[in-house]
Tab-separated table of C-alpha atoms in Angstrom:
chain	number	residue	atom	x	y	z
A	1	MET	CA	137.423	141.118	-22.661
A	2	SER	CA	135.604	141.534	-25.898
A	3	GLN	CA	137.210	142.355	-29.365
A	4	THR	CA	137.067	145.567	-30.268
A	5	MET	CA	135.834	145.962	-34.193
A	6	LYS	CA	139.907	146.626	-34.894
A	7	ASP	CA	140.031	142.923	-33.558
A	8	LYS	CA	137.023	141.825	-35.106
A	9	ILE	CA	138.656	143.388	-38.596
A	10	LEU	CA	142.263	142.472	-38.263
A	11	GLN	CA	140.350	138.111	-37.521
A	12	ALA	CA	138.173	138.319	-40.233
A	13	ALA	CA	140.552	139.750	-42.410
A	14	GLU	CA	143.203	136.689	-41.302
A	15	ASP	CA	140.664	134.229	-41.576
A	16	ARG	CA	139.954	135.470	-45.317
A	17	VAL	CA	143.554	135.578	-46.303
A	18	ARG	CA	144.285	132.600	-45.265
A	19	GLY	CA	141.812	130.984	-47.063
A	20	ALA	CA	141.556	132.756	-50.412
A	21	GLY	CA	144.602	134.907	-50.480
A	22	PHE	CA	145.670	138.279	-49.590
A	23	ALA	CA	144.499	139.434	-53.336
A	24	GLU	CA	140.990	138.360	-53.120
A	25	MET	CA	140.452	140.023	-49.471
A	26	SER	CA	138.485	143.009	-49.944
A	27	PHE	CA	137.622	145.591	-47.308
A	28	ARG	CA	133.176	145.273	-48.724
A	29	ASP	CA	133.749	141.977	-47.672
A	30	LEU	CA	135.444	142.266	-44.497
A	31	ALA	CA	132.660	144.506	-43.382
A	32	LYS	CA	130.464	142.519	-44.423
A	33	ASP	CA	131.993	139.805	-42.181
A	34	VAL	CA	132.127	141.715	-38.906
A	35	GLY	CA	128.664	143.393	-39.544
A	36	ILE	CA	129.910	147.679	-40.057
A	37	LYS	CA	130.087	149.266	-43.420
A	38	SER	CA	133.356	149.666	-45.473
A	39	ALA	CA	133.670	152.801	-44.426
A	40	SER	CA	134.093	151.584	-41.298
A	41	VAL	CA	137.118	149.858	-42.167
A	42	HIS	CA	139.034	152.327	-44.272
A	43	TYR	CA	138.436	153.998	-40.443
A	44	HIS	CA	140.327	151.549	-38.743
A	45	PHE	CA	142.410	150.919	-41.946
A	46	PRO	CA	143.222	153.854	-44.760
A	47	THR	CA	144.556	151.553	-47.001
A	48	LYS	CA	144.471	147.224	-47.566
A	49	PRO	CA	148.907	147.896	-47.776
A	50	ASP	CA	148.260	149.578	-44.086
A	51	LEU	CA	145.585	147.202	-43.172
A	52	GLY	CA	148.396	143.855	-44.511
A	53	GLU	CA	150.978	145.146	-42.755
A	54	ALA	CA	148.517	145.074	-39.585
A	55	LEU	CA	147.302	142.111	-39.994
A	56	VAL	CA	151.284	140.372	-40.191
A	57	GLN	CA	152.192	141.951	-37.535
A	58	ARG	CA	149.637	140.483	-35.104
A	59	TYR	CA	149.822	137.505	-36.704
A	60	ALA	CA	153.657	137.443	-36.233
A	61	GLU	CA	153.467	138.933	-32.001
A	62	GLN	CA	150.572	135.884	-31.739
A	63	PHE	CA	153.090	133.338	-32.834
A	64	GLU	CA	156.024	134.658	-31.233
A	65	VAL	CA	154.719	134.668	-27.583
A	66	HIS	CA	153.849	130.451	-28.904
A	67	LEU	CA	157.222	130.535	-29.486
A	68	GLU	CA	158.304	131.477	-26.164
A	69	LYS	CA	156.223	129.017	-24.362
A	70	ILE	CA	157.878	126.026	-26.003
A	71	ASP	CA	160.645	124.407	-23.764
A	72	GLN	CA	163.623	124.378	-25.232
A	73	ASP	CA	165.681	122.045	-23.288
A	74	ASP	CA	165.294	118.837	-24.895
A	75	LEU	CA	165.763	119.349	-28.371
A	76	GLN	CA	163.035	116.681	-29.993
A	77	LYS	CA	160.995	118.376	-27.970
A	78	ALA	CA	161.668	121.792	-29.557
A	79	LEU	CA	161.631	120.363	-32.398
A	80	ASP	CA	157.780	118.505	-31.980
A	81	GLY	CA	156.464	122.066	-30.563
A	82	PHE	CA	158.150	123.945	-33.485
A	83	VAL	CA	156.464	121.509	-35.625
A	84	ALA	CA	153.178	121.917	-34.181
A	85	LEU	CA	152.282	125.555	-34.542
A	86	TYR	CA	153.297	125.034	-38.577
A	87	SER	CA	150.562	121.498	-38.356
A	88	GLN	CA	147.925	124.011	-36.351
A	89	ALA	CA	147.864	126.462	-39.029
A	90	LEU	CA	147.049	123.984	-41.599
A	91	VAL	CA	143.581	122.883	-42.264
A	92	LEU	CA	143.316	121.817	-45.644
A	93	ASN	CA	140.393	123.971	-47.733
A	94	GLU	CA	140.603	126.135	-45.340
A	95	SER	CA	143.534	127.970	-44.302
A	96	ILE	CA	147.468	127.511	-44.582
A	97	CYS	CA	149.795	129.312	-42.520
A	98	LEU	CA	149.013	133.601	-43.221
A	99	CYS	CA	152.983	134.567	-44.220
A	100	ALA	CA	152.869	130.910	-46.417
A	101	VAL	CA	150.278	133.215	-47.991
A	102	MET	CA	151.635	136.518	-47.948
A	103	GLY	CA	155.320	134.450	-48.958
A	104	ALA	CA	153.231	132.973	-51.707
A	105	GLU	CA	151.684	136.462	-52.428
A	106	ALA	CA	155.163	138.766	-51.984
A	107	ILE	CA	155.473	140.115	-56.167
A	108	GLY	CA	152.107	141.540	-55.599
A	109	LEU	CA	152.265	142.504	-52.414
A	110	PRO	CA	152.611	145.981	-51.177
A	111	GLU	CA	156.410	146.548	-49.640
A	112	ASN	CA	155.387	147.421	-46.324
A	113	VAL	CA	153.237	143.902	-46.011
A	114	ASN	CA	156.202	142.269	-47.714
A	115	GLN	CA	158.389	143.344	-44.889
A	116	ARG	CA	156.746	142.542	-41.969
A	117	THR	CA	156.698	138.874	-43.832
A	118	LYS	CA	160.196	139.298	-44.361
A	119	ALA	CA	160.677	139.793	-40.272
A	120	PHE	CA	157.877	136.479	-39.804
A	121	PHE	CA	159.913	133.918	-41.142
A	122	ALA	CA	163.520	135.746	-39.599
A	123	MET	CA	162.013	135.677	-36.259
A	124	ASN	CA	161.169	131.835	-36.725
A	125	LYS	CA	164.574	131.373	-38.632
A	126	THR	CA	166.484	132.960	-35.592
A	127	TRP	CA	164.115	130.727	-33.054
A	128	LEU	CA	165.171	127.329	-34.588
A	129	GLU	CA	168.957	129.207	-35.200
A	130	HIS	CA	169.259	129.651	-31.149
A	131	LEU	CA	168.058	125.915	-30.647
A	132	PHE	CA	170.052	124.244	-33.083
A	133	THR	CA	173.507	125.919	-31.268
A	134	ARG	CA	171.909	125.219	-28.214
A	135	HIS	CA	171.945	121.429	-28.984
A	136	GLY	CA	175.261	121.716	-31.150
A	137	ILE	CA	174.644	121.403	-34.045
A	138	GLU	CA	176.181	122.658	-36.857
A	139	ASP	CA	174.976	125.165	-39.542
A	140	ALA	CA	172.878	126.168	-37.154
A	141	GLY	CA	171.709	129.152	-39.480
A	142	ASP	CA	171.412	127.106	-42.898
A	143	LYS	CA	169.707	124.403	-41.279
A	144	ALA	CA	167.161	127.061	-39.376
A	145	GLY	CA	166.543	128.314	-42.692
A	146	LEU	CA	165.995	124.883	-44.365
A	147	VAL	CA	163.412	124.118	-41.960
A	148	VAL	CA	161.443	126.861	-42.290
A	149	ALA	CA	161.380	126.619	-45.953
A	150	ALA	CA	160.802	123.009	-45.897
A	151	LEU	CA	157.394	123.768	-43.854
A	152	GLU	CA	156.321	126.968	-45.056
A	153	GLY	CA	156.755	124.801	-48.896
A	154	GLY	CA	155.236	121.719	-47.040
A	155	MET	CA	152.169	123.789	-46.132
A	156	ILE	CA	151.775	125.134	-49.226
A	157	VAL	CA	151.492	122.241	-51.335
A	158	ALA	CA	149.821	119.598	-49.161
A	159	SER	CA	146.898	122.408	-48.918
A	160	ALA	CA	147.562	122.315	-53.147
A	161	SER	CA	147.244	118.623	-53.235
A	162	ASN	CA	144.801	118.765	-50.778
A	163	ASP	CA	147.207	115.607	-49.189
A	164	ARG	CA	148.434	116.731	-44.840
A	165	THR	CA	150.365	113.634	-45.395
A	166	LEU	CA	152.612	115.604	-47.818
A	167	PHE	CA	152.905	118.706	-45.231
A	168	ASP	CA	153.853	115.528	-42.235
A	169	ARG	CA	156.894	113.718	-45.098
A	170	VAL	CA	158.126	117.447	-45.471
A	171	ALA	CA	158.456	118.010	-41.918
A	172	ARG	CA	159.128	114.554	-41.286
A	173	THR	CA	162.351	114.462	-43.169
A	174	ALA	CA	163.393	118.396	-42.451
A	175	MET	CA	163.628	117.522	-38.383
A	176	ALA	CA	165.238	114.338	-40.007
A	177	SER	CA	168.322	116.366	-41.343
A	178	ILE	CA	168.807	117.609	-37.762
A	179	THR	CA	171.305	115.822	-36.872
A	180	ILE	CA	173.902	116.499	-33.677
């Protein structure tokens, strides 16, 4: 199945936002990336907030597909799978999790984009909370929030420091805090 122009624009937007931030992305740059005029980008996404909302929604849906594939029968394997999703999103000097970028830029983002970003974090927290509850982890909600915050924050700090080991250490420490 070939990508639609809308899909191509969303992919170009994701690449730019994950690499430089939402504020730095322009319709002109996206148009150049996909080989169309900026008016054509506006045809698919009339405003930048419309594009941002669609972008986060698409990212969250793709992330959720990967979450659903993680076998939750074994707690450690499930946690390893969860951390791997975040780890794959961190490519030093290139990109981090789209919602880590959006969360870091939350103060300046349109409300509709912030709501989608908030929903992404809530989805991750809920997935972990269910996993922890299933495996008898006390304070499942608090620990789920800690893990999501640690992984997202670890990604931002590792990227800013250009040191992937920071993320790896944060992830290990966060996972070590999950005890039965």
